[in-house]
Short mmCIF file of C-alpha atoms in Angstrom, two decimals:
data_model
loop_
_atom_site.label_atom_id
_atom_site.label_comp_id
_atom_site.label_asym_id
_atom_site.label_seq_id
_atom_site.Cartn_x
_atom_site.Cartn_y
_atom_site.Cartn_z
CA MET A 890 -0.02 0.02 -0.05
CA ARG A 891 2.96 2.19 0.33
CA LEU A 892 2.89 2.52 -3.48
CA VAL A 893 -0.69 4.06 -3.16
CA PHE A 894 0.64 6.88 -1.11
CA ALA A 895 3.73 7.47 -3.54
CA MET A 896 1.11 7.42 -6.45
CA PHE A 897 -0.93 10.11 -4.73
CA VAL A 898 1.92 12.31 -3.99
CA ALA A 899 3.22 11.96 -7.60
CA ILE A 900 -0.13 12.73 -9.06
CA LEU A 901 -0.46 15.88 -6.88
CA LEU A 902 3.16 17.02 -7.40
CA SER A 903 2.82 16.49 -11.21
CA ALA A 904 -0.21 18.81 -11.24
CA THR A 905 1.63 21.70 -10.14
CA ALA A 906 5.31 22.98 -9.53
CA VAL A 907 5.20 24.00 -6.00
CA ALA A 908 7.28 27.00 -4.90
CA GLU A 909 5.68 27.60 -1.60
CA THR A 910 3.46 25.62 0.82
CA GLY A 911 1.36 27.01 3.66
CA GLN A 912 -0.20 25.66 6.60
CA PRO A 913 -2.27 22.28 5.94
CA VAL A 914 -5.93 22.40 6.00
CA ALA A 915 -7.87 19.11 6.40
CA VAL A 916 -11.00 18.47 4.34
CA ARG A 917 -12.95 15.31 5.50
CA TRP A 918 -15.97 13.69 3.94
CA TRP A 919 -18.40 12.03 6.26
CA GLY A 920 -21.02 10.78 3.49
CA GLN A 921 -23.69 12.55 1.53
CA GLY A 922 -23.01 16.12 1.52
CA MET A 923 -21.47 16.31 5.11
CA VAL A 924 -17.89 17.74 5.06
CA SER A 925 -15.72 19.19 7.88
CA ILE A 926 -12.85 21.59 7.49
CA GLU A 927 -10.24 21.71 10.07
CA THR A 928 -7.38 24.11 10.23
CA MET A 929 -4.09 24.39 12.01
CA TRP A 930 -5.45 26.89 14.39
CA ASN A 931 -7.91 24.16 15.15
CA LEU A 932 -10.90 26.16 13.97
CA ARG A 933 -13.61 23.58 12.62
CA VAL A 934 -16.34 23.98 10.14
CA VAL A 935 -19.04 21.45 9.46
CA ILE A 936 -21.13 21.70 6.33
CA ASP A 937 -24.36 19.91 5.59
CA PRO A 938 -24.66 17.36 8.51
CA TYR A 939 -27.24 14.65 7.90
CA LYS A 940 -29.92 12.90 9.65
CA LEU A 941 -28.99 9.40 10.77
CA ASP A 942 -31.99 7.72 9.15
CA ILE A 943 -30.39 8.06 5.60
CA GLY A 944 -27.75 5.22 6.40
CA TYR A 945 -24.63 6.80 8.06
CA ASP A 946 -23.45 6.40 11.58
CA ASP A 947 -22.92 9.51 13.88
CA PRO A 948 -19.29 10.59 12.98
CA LYS A 949 -19.11 12.44 16.39
CA VAL A 950 -17.59 15.59 14.87
CA ALA A 951 -17.35 18.83 16.96
CA ALA A 952 -17.22 22.33 15.31
CA ASP A 953 -17.01 26.18 15.81
CA LEU A 954 -19.36 26.68 12.99
CA VAL A 955 -22.10 24.72 11.01
CA LEU A 956 -23.04 25.70 7.47
CA VAL A 957 -26.30 24.57 6.04
CA THR A 958 -26.62 24.96 2.15
CA HIS A 959 -30.44 24.25 2.19
CA GLU A 960 -33.10 22.85 4.58
CA HIS A 961 -33.51 19.34 3.37
CA GLY A 962 -33.11 16.65 6.16
CA ASP A 963 -30.11 14.91 4.81
CA HIS A 964 -28.43 18.44 5.01
CA ASN A 965 -29.72 20.30 7.88
CA ASN A 966 -29.31 18.04 11.13
CA VAL A 967 -27.42 20.92 13.10
CA GLY A 968 -27.96 18.90 16.31
CA LEU A 969 -25.63 16.02 15.16
CA VAL A 970 -22.52 18.46 15.53
CA ALA A 971 -21.00 18.34 18.84
CA LYS A 972 -19.83 21.61 20.68
CA GLY A 973 -16.52 23.05 19.73
CA GLY A 974 -14.32 23.90 22.78
CA GLY A 975 -17.36 23.40 25.16
CA GLU A 976 -19.35 26.11 23.24
CA GLU A 977 -22.38 25.58 20.97
CA PRO A 978 -21.34 25.96 17.37
CA PHE A 979 -22.24 29.25 15.40
CA VAL A 980 -24.90 28.27 12.86
CA ALA A 981 -25.32 29.97 9.30
CA ARG A 982 -28.32 28.74 7.14
CA GLY A 983 -27.83 29.36 3.42
CA LEU A 984 -31.61 29.91 2.91
CA ASP A 985 -33.98 32.56 4.46
CA GLU A 986 -37.51 31.80 5.63
CA ASN A 987 -38.75 32.37 2.07
CA GLY A 988 -36.25 29.92 0.59
CA LYS A 989 -34.04 32.42 -0.98
CA VAL A 990 -30.24 32.35 -0.64
CA ARG A 991 -28.89 34.59 2.19
CA VAL A 992 -26.15 36.99 1.45
CA ILE A 993 -23.41 35.78 3.81
CA GLU A 994 -20.01 37.30 4.02
CA TYR A 995 -18.74 36.40 7.52
CA THR A 996 -15.56 35.72 9.32
CA LEU A 997 -14.97 32.94 11.92
CA ASP A 998 -11.95 34.00 14.09
CA ARG A 999 -10.42 33.26 17.38
CA LEU A 1000 -8.03 35.64 18.62
CA PRO A 1001 -5.21 34.73 20.99
CA ASN A 1002 -6.17 34.75 24.48
CA ALA A 1003 -9.91 34.73 23.54
CA GLU A 1004 -12.02 32.31 25.26
CA ARG A 1005 -14.19 31.26 22.18
CA ALA A 1006 -14.28 32.04 18.61
CA SER A 1007 -16.37 34.86 17.00
CA TRP A 1008 -18.62 34.82 13.99
CA GLU A 1009 -19.12 38.43 12.62
CA PRO A 1010 -19.87 40.04 9.18
CA SER A 1011 -16.63 40.47 7.35
CA ASP A 1012 -16.99 44.21 6.92
CA VAL A 1013 -17.95 45.20 10.55
CA ALA A 1014 -15.71 42.88 12.49
CA SER A 1015 -14.89 44.76 15.81
CA THR A 1016 -11.12 43.90 15.45
CA PRO A 1017 -8.94 43.31 12.34
CA PRO A 1018 -9.16 39.47 11.76
CA SER A 1019 -6.03 37.33 12.69
CA GLY A 1020 -4.02 35.52 10.09
CA ASN A 1021 -5.89 32.29 11.30
CA ALA A 1022 -9.56 33.64 10.43
CA ILE A 1023 -11.91 31.80 8.00
CA THR A 1024 -13.97 33.78 5.76
CA VAL A 1025 -17.29 32.21 4.17
CA ARG A 1026 -19.23 33.80 1.42
CA SER A 1027 -22.54 32.45 -0.12
CA ILE A 1028 -23.42 32.29 -3.72
CA ALA A 1029 -27.05 31.82 -4.78
CA ALA A 1030 -27.71 28.74 -6.82
CA TRP A 1031 -30.42 26.32 -7.96
CA HIS A 1032 -31.46 22.94 -6.76
CA ASP A 1033 -32.46 21.85 -10.33
CA ASN A 1034 -31.88 22.94 -13.80
CA ASN A 1035 -35.12 24.98 -14.04
CA GLN A 1036 -34.19 27.88 -11.76
CA GLY A 1037 -35.58 26.26 -8.76
CA SER A 1038 -39.31 25.66 -10.10
CA GLU A 1039 -38.63 21.85 -9.02
CA ARG A 1040 -36.54 21.93 -6.10
CA GLY A 1041 -35.93 25.49 -5.09
CA ALA A 1042 -32.48 27.11 -4.23
CA THR A 1043 -29.36 26.07 -2.60
CA ALA A 1044 -26.38 28.02 -1.36
CA LEU A 1045 -22.88 27.42 -2.39
CA PHE A 1046 -20.37 28.16 0.27
CA VAL A 1047 -17.04 29.56 -0.46
CA VAL A 1048 -14.57 28.99 2.51
CA ASP A 1049 -11.05 30.79 2.46
CA VAL A 1050 -8.62 29.72 5.10
CA ASP A 1051 -4.82 29.67 5.26
CA GLY A 1052 -4.56 30.71 1.55
CA VAL A 1053 -6.99 27.90 0.62
CA ARG A 1054 -10.11 28.32 -1.21
CA ILE A 1055 -12.77 25.38 -0.64
CA VAL A 1056 -16.19 25.49 -2.58
CA HIS A 1057 -19.05 23.34 -1.17
CA CYS A 1058 -21.67 23.14 -4.08
CA GLY A 1059 -24.54 21.95 -1.73
CA ASP A 1060 -27.30 20.14 -3.73
CA LEU A 1061 -26.38 21.75 -7.03
CA GLY A 1062 -28.77 21.02 -9.76
CA GLN A 1063 -27.68 23.47 -12.32
CA HIS A 1064 -26.06 21.70 -15.44
CA GLN A 1065 -23.80 24.88 -15.89
CA LEU A 1066 -22.88 27.71 -13.71
CA THR A 1067 -23.68 31.29 -14.90
CA ASP A 1068 -21.11 33.80 -15.60
CA GLU A 1069 -22.32 35.81 -12.44
CA GLN A 1070 -21.65 32.76 -10.43
CA LEU A 1071 -18.26 32.10 -11.79
CA GLU A 1072 -17.45 35.66 -11.21
CA SER A 1073 -18.62 35.29 -7.45
CA LEU A 1074 -16.35 32.20 -7.31
CA ASN A 1075 -13.24 34.16 -8.19
CA ALA A 1076 -14.11 37.50 -6.58
CA LEU A 1077 -10.98 37.28 -4.58
CA ALA A 1078 -7.47 36.63 -5.81
CA GLY A 1079 -6.67 33.05 -6.71
CA GLY A 1080 -8.71 30.19 -8.04
CA VAL A 1081 -10.52 27.34 -6.37
CA ASP A 1082 -8.44 24.80 -4.39
CA VAL A 1083 -10.95 22.19 -3.56
CA LEU A 1084 -14.44 21.88 -5.10
CA LEU A 1085 -16.85 19.55 -3.21
CA LEU A 1086 -19.20 18.59 -5.91
CA PRO A 1087 -22.44 16.30 -5.94
CA VAL A 1088 -22.23 13.64 -8.52
CA GLY A 1089 -25.02 11.16 -7.82
CA GLY A 1090 -27.79 12.63 -9.86
CA LYS A 1091 -31.48 12.28 -9.25
CA TYR A 1092 -31.61 15.39 -6.82
CA THR A 1093 -28.57 17.11 -8.15
CA ILE A 1094 -26.23 16.95 -11.07
CA ASP A 1095 -25.13 13.59 -12.24
CA GLY A 1096 -21.64 12.37 -13.00
CA LYS A 1097 -21.41 13.77 -16.64
CA GLN A 1098 -22.98 17.02 -15.57
CA ALA A 1099 -20.54 17.42 -12.70
CA MET A 1100 -17.73 17.07 -14.95
CA ALA A 1101 -18.96 19.94 -17.00
CA ILE A 1102 -18.87 21.95 -13.78
CA VAL A 1103 -15.25 21.06 -13.24
CA GLU A 1104 -14.47 22.03 -16.77
CA GLN A 1105 -15.90 25.55 -15.96
CA VAL A 1106 -14.11 25.97 -12.52
CA HIS A 1107 -10.77 24.60 -13.11
CA PRO A 1108 -10.10 23.61 -9.56
CA ARG A 1109 -6.91 22.10 -8.39
CA LEU A 1110 -8.71 19.38 -6.55
CA VAL A 1111 -12.26 17.80 -6.77
CA VAL A 1112 -13.80 15.81 -3.97
CA PRO A 1113 -16.97 14.03 -5.36
CA ILE A 1114 -19.85 14.11 -2.73
CA HIS A 1115 -23.60 13.20 -2.56
CA TYR A 1116 -23.63 9.81 -4.21
CA LYS A 1117 -24.45 6.28 -3.49
CA THR A 1118 -22.50 4.27 -1.02
CA ASP A 1119 -22.77 0.92 0.63
CA VAL A 1120 -24.92 2.31 3.44
CA LEU A 1121 -26.71 5.25 1.87
CA LYS A 1122 -30.51 4.53 1.57
CA ILE A 1123 -31.34 7.32 -0.65
CA PRO A 1124 -31.53 6.01 -4.41
CA LEU A 1125 -28.55 8.01 -5.95
CA ALA A 1126 -26.05 6.93 -8.64
CA THR A 1127 -22.56 5.86 -7.51
CA SER A 1128 -19.57 8.00 -8.40
CA GLU A 1129 -18.54 5.54 -11.24
CA ASP A 1130 -20.00 7.88 -14.08
CA PHE A 1131 -18.26 10.80 -12.66
CA LEU A 1132 -14.90 9.17 -12.20
CA LYS A 1133 -15.10 7.50 -15.59
CA ALA A 1134 -15.72 11.01 -17.24
CA ALA A 1135 -13.06 12.62 -14.97
CA SER A 1136 -10.38 10.10 -15.97
CA GLU A 1137 -10.29 11.49 -19.71
CA GLY A 1138 -8.78 14.69 -18.50
CA CYS A 1139 -7.98 14.59 -14.87
CA ALA A 1140 -5.57 12.63 -12.54
CA ILE A 1141 -7.38 10.32 -10.23
CA ALA A 1142 -5.76 9.90 -6.80
CA LYS A 1143 -6.05 7.00 -4.54
CA PRO A 1144 -6.33 8.51 -0.96
CA ARG A 1145 -6.46 6.65 2.32
CA GLY A 1146 -9.61 7.14 4.40
CA ASN A 1147 -11.95 10.23 4.57
CA THR A 1148 -9.14 13.05 4.87
CA LEU A 1149 -7.55 15.30 2.39
CA ALA A 1150 -4.63 17.51 3.17
CA VAL A 1151 -4.59 20.66 1.15
CA ALA A 1152 -2.27 23.91 1.51
CA LYS A 1153 -1.57 26.99 -0.32
CA GLU A 1154 0.67 26.56 -3.28
CA VAL A 1155 2.19 29.11 -5.42
CA ALA A 1156 2.56 27.22 -8.83
CA SER A 1157 4.30 28.03 -12.10
CA GLY A 1158 2.40 27.29 -15.36
CA GLU A 1159 -1.15 25.89 -15.61
CA VAL A 1160 -2.45 23.63 -12.71
CA ALA A 1161 -4.10 20.53 -13.79
CA THR A 1162 -7.24 19.06 -11.80
CA THR A 1163 -6.76 15.93 -9.58
CA VAL A 1164 -9.98 14.09 -8.39
CA VAL A 1165 -9.63 12.84 -5.00
CA PRO A 1166 -12.60 10.21 -4.36
CA LEU A 1167 -12.38 10.13 -0.52
CA ALA A 1168 -13.89 7.23 1.62
CA TYR A 1169 -16.78 8.17 4.07
CA ARG A 1170 -15.05 6.49 6.96
CA PRO A 1171 -11.84 7.55 8.55
CA TRP A 1172 -8.95 5.33 8.27
CA PRO A 1173 -9.29 2.59 10.73
CA MET A 1174 -6.31 2.88 13.05
CA PRO A 1175 -4.97 -0.51 14.40
CA ASP A 1176 -5.51 -1.04 18.10
CA GLU A 1177 -1.80 -0.94 19.11
CA LEU A 1178 -1.16 2.50 17.36
CA ALA A 1179 -4.51 3.90 18.74
CA ALA A 1180 -3.30 2.79 22.41
CA LEU A 1181 0.02 4.56 21.87
CA LEU A 1182 -1.40 7.82 20.45
CA GLU A 1183 -4.14 7.99 23.46
CA LYS A 1184 -1.30 7.47 25.91
CA LYS A 1185 0.47 10.42 24.48
CA GLU A 1186 -2.69 12.55 24.29
CA GLN A 1187 -3.28 11.83 28.04
CA ALA A 1188 0.10 13.13 28.99
CA SER A 1189 -0.47 16.25 26.72
CA ARG A 1190 -3.91 16.96 28.38
CA ALA A 1191 -2.38 16.70 31.77
CA SER A 1192 0.07 19.15 30.79
CA GLN A 1193 -2.40 21.57 29.29
CA ALA A 1194 -4.51 21.36 32.51
CA VAL A 1195 -1.36 22.56 34.56
CA PHE A 1196 -0.42 25.27 31.96
CA ALA A 1197 -4.00 26.66 31.54
CA LYS A 1198 -4.17 28.03 35.03
CA LEU A 1199 -0.82 30.32 34.49
CA SER A 1200 -0.76 33.93 34.03
CA PRO A 1201 1.59 35.63 31.51
CA THR A 1202 3.56 36.84 34.59
CA GLN A 1203 3.96 33.23 35.87
CA LEU A 1204 4.73 31.79 32.46
CA ASN A 1205 7.44 34.62 31.95
CA TRP A 1206 9.06 34.07 35.28
CA GLN A 1207 12.74 33.52 35.27
CA PRO A 1208 13.67 31.12 38.15
CA PRO A 1209 16.66 32.20 40.17
CA ASN A 1210 18.51 28.94 39.82
CA GLY A 1211 18.94 29.75 36.06
CA THR A 1212 16.59 27.22 34.63
CA HIS A 1213 14.13 27.94 31.93
CA THR A 1214 10.80 29.90 32.22
CA PRO A 1215 7.66 27.94 32.34
CA ARG A 1216 6.65 29.34 28.99
CA TRP A 1217 9.71 27.86 27.46
CA ASN A 1218 8.73 24.24 28.78
CA THR A 1219 5.46 24.56 27.04
CA GLU A 1220 6.73 25.86 23.72
CA HIS A 1221 9.45 23.36 23.85
CA MET A 1222 7.04 20.47 24.39
CA MET A 1223 4.56 21.25 21.62
CA GLY A 1224 7.44 22.30 19.40
CA ARG A 1225 9.01 18.96 19.50
CA GLU A 1226 5.87 17.06 18.79
CA LEU A 1227 4.96 19.16 15.92
CA LEU A 1228 8.49 19.00 14.34
CA PHE A 1229 8.96 15.35 14.59
CA PHE A 1230 5.41 14.37 13.28
CA SER A 1231 5.40 17.06 10.56
CA GLN A 1232 8.89 15.73 9.39
CA ILE A 1233 7.20 12.08 9.03
CA TYR A 1234 4.12 13.22 7.34
CA HIS A 1235 5.98 15.49 5.02
CA ALA A 1236 7.92 12.50 3.82
CA VAL A 1237 4.78 10.65 3.09
CA ASP A 1238 2.65 13.59 1.70
CA PRO A 1239 4.84 16.79 0.87
CA THR A 1240 1.55 18.81 1.32
CA ILE A 1241 2.30 18.66 4.80
CA PRO A 1242 5.27 21.09 5.43
CA VAL A 1243 7.93 20.56 8.14
CA ILE A 1244 6.86 22.93 10.84
CA ASP A 1245 9.54 23.96 13.28
CA LEU A 1246 8.31 26.21 16.22
CA ASN A 1247 11.14 24.91 18.50
CA PRO A 1248 12.52 27.67 20.86
CA LYS A 1249 16.17 28.20 21.39
CA GLN A 1250 17.41 25.37 23.77
CA MET A 1251 19.71 27.44 26.15
CA PRO A 1252 18.04 29.88 28.57
CA PRO A 1253 19.95 32.93 27.69
CA ASP A 1254 19.26 32.43 24.06
CA TYR A 1255 15.42 31.91 24.49
CA VAL A 1256 13.02 34.47 23.20
CA ALA A 1257 9.44 33.83 23.78
CA ALA A 1258 7.26 33.51 20.67
CA HIS A 1259 4.30 34.97 22.23
CA PRO A 1260 5.18 36.54 25.60
CA ASP A 1261 1.69 38.05 26.18
CA TRP A 1262 -0.22 34.64 25.75
CA THR A 1263 -1.95 33.38 28.76
CA GLY A 1264 -1.54 29.84 30.19
CA ALA A 1265 -4.98 28.98 28.59
CA GLU A 1266 -3.69 30.05 25.24
CA GLU A 1267 -0.70 28.12 25.28
CA ALA A 1268 -2.48 25.03 26.38
CA ARG A 1269 -4.74 25.69 23.39
CA GLN A 1270 -1.56 25.74 21.22
CA THR A 1271 -0.67 22.30 22.74
CA GLU A 1272 -4.18 20.95 21.74
CA ARG A 1273 -3.70 22.27 18.27
CA VAL A 1274 -0.53 20.17 17.82
CA THR A 1275 -2.37 17.24 19.48
CA ALA A 1276 -5.11 17.86 16.90
CA PHE A 1277 -2.53 17.95 14.14
CA THR A 1278 -0.89 14.71 14.86
CA ARG A 1279 -4.27 12.92 15.03
CA ARG A 1280 -5.79 14.75 12.09
CA PHE A 1281 -3.20 13.46 9.84
CA SER A 1282 -2.24 10.14 11.40
CA TYR A 1283 -3.65 8.21 8.42
CA LEU A 1284 -0.35 9.04 6.96
CA LEU A 1285 1.24 6.48 9.50
CA ALA A 1286 -0.89 3.68 7.77
CA ASP A 1287 1.82 1.97 5.91
CA LEU A 1288 4.83 2.73 8.40
CA PRO A 1289 5.78 -0.21 10.57
CA LEU A 1290 5.78 0.80 14.25
CA ASP A 1291 9.28 -0.28 15.08
CA LYS A 1292 11.07 0.77 11.96
CA LYS A 1293 12.41 4.24 11.32
CA ALA A 1294 10.02 6.43 9.63
CA PRO A 1295 11.29 8.20 6.23
CA ASP A 1296 13.35 11.19 6.87
CA SER A 1297 13.06 10.67 10.60
CA PHE A 1298 15.33 9.66 13.52
CA TRP A 1299 12.15 7.95 15.05
CA THR A 1300 10.32 5.05 14.64
CA PRO A 1301 6.46 5.78 15.21
CA ARG A 1302 6.51 3.71 18.58
CA LYS A 1303 9.50 5.31 20.02
CA LEU A 1304 8.34 8.84 19.05
CA LEU A 1305 4.98 8.32 20.68
CA LEU A 1306 6.46 6.93 23.84
CA GLN A 1307 8.95 9.68 23.89
CA MET A 1308 6.45 12.35 23.38
CA ASP A 1309 4.40 10.74 26.35
CA ARG A 1310 7.63 10.92 28.70
CA HIS A 1311 8.40 14.30 27.36
CA TYR A 1312 5.23 15.98 28.37
CA ASN A 1313 5.29 14.15 31.86
CA GLU A 1314 8.89 15.20 32.47
CA HIS A 1315 8.55 18.95 31.43
CA THR A 1316 5.28 19.41 33.20
CA ALA A 1317 6.83 18.07 36.52
CA ASN A 1318 9.71 20.38 36.08
CA VAL A 1319 7.40 23.21 35.90
CA GLU A 1320 5.37 22.12 38.92
CA LYS A 1321 8.67 22.13 40.93
CA LYS A 1322 9.04 25.85 40.05
CA PHE A 1323 6.03 26.71 41.96
CA GLU A 1324 7.87 26.00 45.20
CA LEU A 1325 10.75 28.15 44.45
CA GLU A 1326 11.43 31.37 46.18
CA GLY A 1327 9.93 34.25 44.24
CA TRP A 1328 7.26 32.34 42.25
CA PRO A 1329 4.55 35.00 41.43
CA THR A 1330 1.27 34.25 43.07
CA GLU A 1331 -0.67 35.70 40.10
#
């Protein structure tokens, strides 16, 4: 199966000459029209959650924002989505009470030290958005090819984050996009990176019609959605006709599981389109690897609980014995995990960049990356790294636990065990500082 990954990487790289790669965004398909988008800042968007009576199991997905393209039961089960970070997700519905597409131009953001995310109109946000913000725009479209006379309207959602543009087409029934819709898709600089496109026919465009939309949009990647699978009870066509039509002009990738990693790319020359037919189920992680990953995550969560209580003054406190500040310890712990796992993931899929946020090792050389961050924010940063490691763990699928991973000093087993020890040891070292003379009380 290692060859499958090599083929997938080769296809993506042949489609574009990459000069720059940004932070990886995960696009995950859960069946029917339900998709989640997960960012490095751990902001999560779920689009079109379904009712369970259509055949799919509860994917147990949490989110900060839920988008609903239209009010059909296989697309609008907002209650299926769990709380993101302990808070109820924001909800944006594509259609108003009269069945018309709402004009949505909003920004989902979470500024450092903020207790929860914000969801505000993009032009009236109270503060400038951070570099981690997600912007969402709606585009009016029809659920049929007769301007809605049969099945009404549906919203297209354009999601921009970390330099990546993702377009969810809802239950698109139009056989062609209008010039106005195409202009709206490209209203901002850059083309479409990921097109999430229904291909199952009956209630939407079918496979051949979907290919006509691909030829209009020229996206970098296409993920087919809303088609017949082995569990879906709705009588749709499979993705076979679309994949057959797409094979004549597009590359067809062979990904693992239900997750696609995509990042901003600066390309030279024309970008070809690659079709990525995801599974609706995540990669089934072997029990032994799952146990190792959970053990590491338990140590990380225990560390987060300790650091979350600290103030910036406490985090920046310089111990009289010449050891590191508490902030260094938390930056160092999350930095090591992020570096080592991103190295392994990058070797399997170059879309994942090698991410090195490690601080200088010696106390005199250390400069805090974010001296104003609270302990709660540093804990969230550690949780973002935990989410990154698990999110892309399907890239470990063909790596033996006890063999060195490509371009890495570590075997997967040794790395997971080391990270478990690393969190425990550094957190214990910080707790000892609480007893030192001069420890600030607040």
